[in-house]
Amino acid sequence: MAVQWTNEWGTVRVFDRVVAVVAGRAAASCYGLVGMAARSPLKDGIAGLFSRDHPERGVEVRTEDGELVVDLHVVVGYGTKISEVAHNVQQHVRYTLQERLGLDVDRVNVYVDDVRIAEGEGDSNIGRQDVVR
């Protein structure tokens, strides 16, 4: 599928993968996001399982009733306020798609699939047992 429009110079067609890449990069730049979660091996492809630079990983773009909908499967950092992170992701992705591609997005759905402690953060004693003698 693709988003398409026509103007006086011709037709512009932006494929879903392009929308997914732009949306994925926008989401990844948001504070509190540790990464994107794979939707499934079939949807994200085998390359996505082995590649770290897979910006459309965890992003699904579709059209419902003529409106553009973006689903994002994300991993947030432990200790962040999930509702704020999700809201910021929604706003930033919507803004970026409008500014970079000229697309009006009906909905940006954020699915928090996991919570992780970011590398270099957290209590250094996590996972250690105190020994009392």
Short mmCIF file of C-alpha atoms in Angstrom, two decimals:
data_model
loop_
_atom_site.label_atom_id
_atom_site.label_comp_id
_atom_site.label_asym_id
_atom_site.label_seq_id
_atom_site.Cartn_x
_atom_site.Cartn_y
_atom_site.Cartn_z
CA MET A 1 0.00 0.00 0.00
CA ALA A 2 1.00 3.60 -0.38
CA VAL A 3 -0.18 7.08 0.40
CA GLN A 4 -0.80 8.94 -2.83
CA TRP A 5 -1.89 12.38 -3.95
CA THR A 6 -1.94 14.31 -7.20
CA ASN A 7 -1.05 17.93 -7.78
CA GLU A 8 -0.58 20.13 -10.86
CA TRP A 9 2.84 18.55 -11.55
CA GLY A 10 1.80 14.91 -11.31
CA THR A 11 1.33 12.13 -8.79
CA VAL A 12 3.26 11.63 -5.58
CA ARG A 13 3.27 8.17 -4.04
CA VAL A 14 4.90 7.48 -0.67
CA PHE A 15 5.12 3.79 0.15
CA ASP A 16 4.29 2.48 3.61
CA ARG A 17 7.90 1.41 4.20
CA VAL A 18 9.06 5.03 3.78
CA VAL A 19 6.41 6.22 6.25
CA ALA A 20 7.49 3.45 8.65
CA VAL A 21 11.17 4.42 8.42
CA VAL A 22 10.44 8.10 9.11
CA ALA A 23 8.05 7.23 11.95
CA GLY A 24 10.52 4.73 13.46
CA ARG A 25 13.40 7.21 13.41
CA ALA A 26 11.19 9.92 14.93
CA ALA A 27 10.05 7.59 17.70
CA ALA A 28 13.59 6.38 18.42
CA SER A 29 14.72 9.95 19.02
CA CYS A 30 12.22 10.44 21.87
CA TYR A 31 13.37 10.58 25.48
CA GLY A 32 12.51 7.47 27.47
CA LEU A 33 12.49 5.07 24.56
CA VAL A 34 15.07 2.29 24.81
CA GLY A 35 14.17 0.75 21.47
CA MET A 36 11.54 -0.62 19.18
CA ALA A 37 9.99 -4.04 19.73
CA ALA A 38 9.63 -6.53 16.90
CA ARG A 39 6.01 -7.08 15.94
CA SER A 40 6.79 -10.57 14.66
CA PRO A 41 9.47 -12.24 12.50
CA LEU A 42 7.02 -12.40 9.61
CA LYS A 43 6.03 -8.74 9.77
CA ASP A 44 9.44 -7.28 10.54
CA GLY A 45 11.31 -9.71 8.33
CA ILE A 46 14.29 -11.91 8.99
CA ALA A 47 16.70 -9.01 8.38
CA GLY A 48 15.15 -7.17 11.30
CA LEU A 49 16.11 -9.97 13.65
CA PHE A 50 19.80 -9.57 12.91
CA SER A 51 20.13 -5.88 12.11
CA ARG A 52 20.30 -3.07 14.65
CA ASP A 53 19.79 -0.44 11.94
CA HIS A 54 16.25 -1.42 11.05
CA PRO A 55 14.29 1.82 11.59
CA GLU A 56 10.93 0.42 10.55
CA ARG A 57 11.14 -2.38 13.12
CA GLY A 58 8.06 -2.31 15.32
CA VAL A 59 6.21 0.10 13.03
CA GLU A 60 3.05 -0.76 11.13
CA VAL A 61 1.48 1.70 8.70
CA ARG A 62 -2.02 1.19 7.37
CA THR A 63 -5.01 3.04 6.00
CA GLU A 64 -8.41 2.73 7.69
CA ASP A 65 -11.40 4.38 6.04
CA GLY A 66 -9.06 6.54 3.98
CA GLU A 67 -7.14 7.74 7.07
CA LEU A 68 -3.48 7.04 7.83
CA VAL A 69 -2.84 5.05 11.02
CA VAL A 70 0.60 4.31 12.49
CA ASP A 71 1.14 1.60 15.13
CA LEU A 72 4.39 1.68 17.12
CA HIS A 73 5.61 -1.20 19.29
CA VAL A 74 8.12 0.28 21.72
CA VAL A 75 10.38 -0.55 24.65
CA VAL A 76 10.60 2.15 27.32
CA GLY A 77 13.24 2.77 29.94
CA TYR A 78 12.60 1.62 33.48
CA GLY A 79 11.76 4.51 35.77
CA THR A 80 10.26 6.73 33.10
CA LYS A 81 6.64 7.81 33.21
CA ILE A 82 5.20 5.55 30.53
CA SER A 83 2.17 7.74 29.83
CA GLU A 84 4.42 10.76 29.20
CA VAL A 85 6.82 8.82 26.98
CA ALA A 86 3.92 7.44 24.93
CA HIS A 87 2.32 10.88 24.59
CA ASN A 88 5.63 12.44 23.49
CA VAL A 89 6.15 9.66 20.94
CA GLN A 90 2.66 10.23 19.53
CA GLN A 91 3.18 13.97 19.19
CA HIS A 92 6.68 13.74 17.75
CA VAL A 93 5.82 11.05 15.20
CA ARG A 94 2.70 12.94 14.06
CA TYR A 95 4.66 16.21 13.77
CA THR A 96 7.58 14.59 11.92
CA LEU A 97 5.34 12.85 9.37
CA GLN A 98 3.55 16.14 8.71
CA GLU A 99 6.76 18.17 8.40
CA ARG A 100 8.90 15.71 6.43
CA LEU A 101 6.32 13.98 4.24
CA GLY A 102 3.35 16.33 4.31
CA LEU A 103 1.11 13.56 5.65
CA ASP A 104 -1.84 14.05 7.94
CA VAL A 105 -1.97 11.14 10.37
CA ASP A 106 -5.32 10.21 11.89
CA ARG A 107 -3.90 8.10 14.74
CA VAL A 108 -0.53 7.16 16.22
CA ASN A 109 -1.04 4.13 18.45
CA VAL A 110 1.76 3.32 20.90
CA TYR A 111 2.03 -0.21 22.29
CA VAL A 112 4.52 -0.57 25.14
CA ASP A 113 5.76 -4.13 24.69
CA ASP A 114 8.58 -4.09 27.25
CA VAL A 115 10.36 -2.06 29.92
CA ARG A 116 14.13 -2.25 30.28
CA ILE A 117 16.87 -0.71 32.34
CA ALA A 118 18.99 1.34 29.96
CA GLU A 119 22.69 0.49 29.86
CA GLY A 120 24.68 2.48 32.37
CA GLU A 121 21.61 3.39 34.41
CA GLY A 122 19.99 2.01 37.48
CA ASP A 123 21.21 0.71 40.79
CA SER A 124 24.65 -0.84 40.53
CA ASN A 125 23.59 -3.38 43.16
CA ILE A 126 20.76 -4.84 41.14
CA GLY A 127 21.28 -8.56 40.81
CA ARG A 128 23.85 -8.73 43.60
CA GLN A 129 23.27 -10.32 46.95
CA ASP A 130 24.58 -8.69 50.07
CA VAL A 131 26.71 -10.99 52.16
CA VAL A 132 26.33 -10.59 55.91
CA ARG A 133 29.03 -12.14 58.08
#
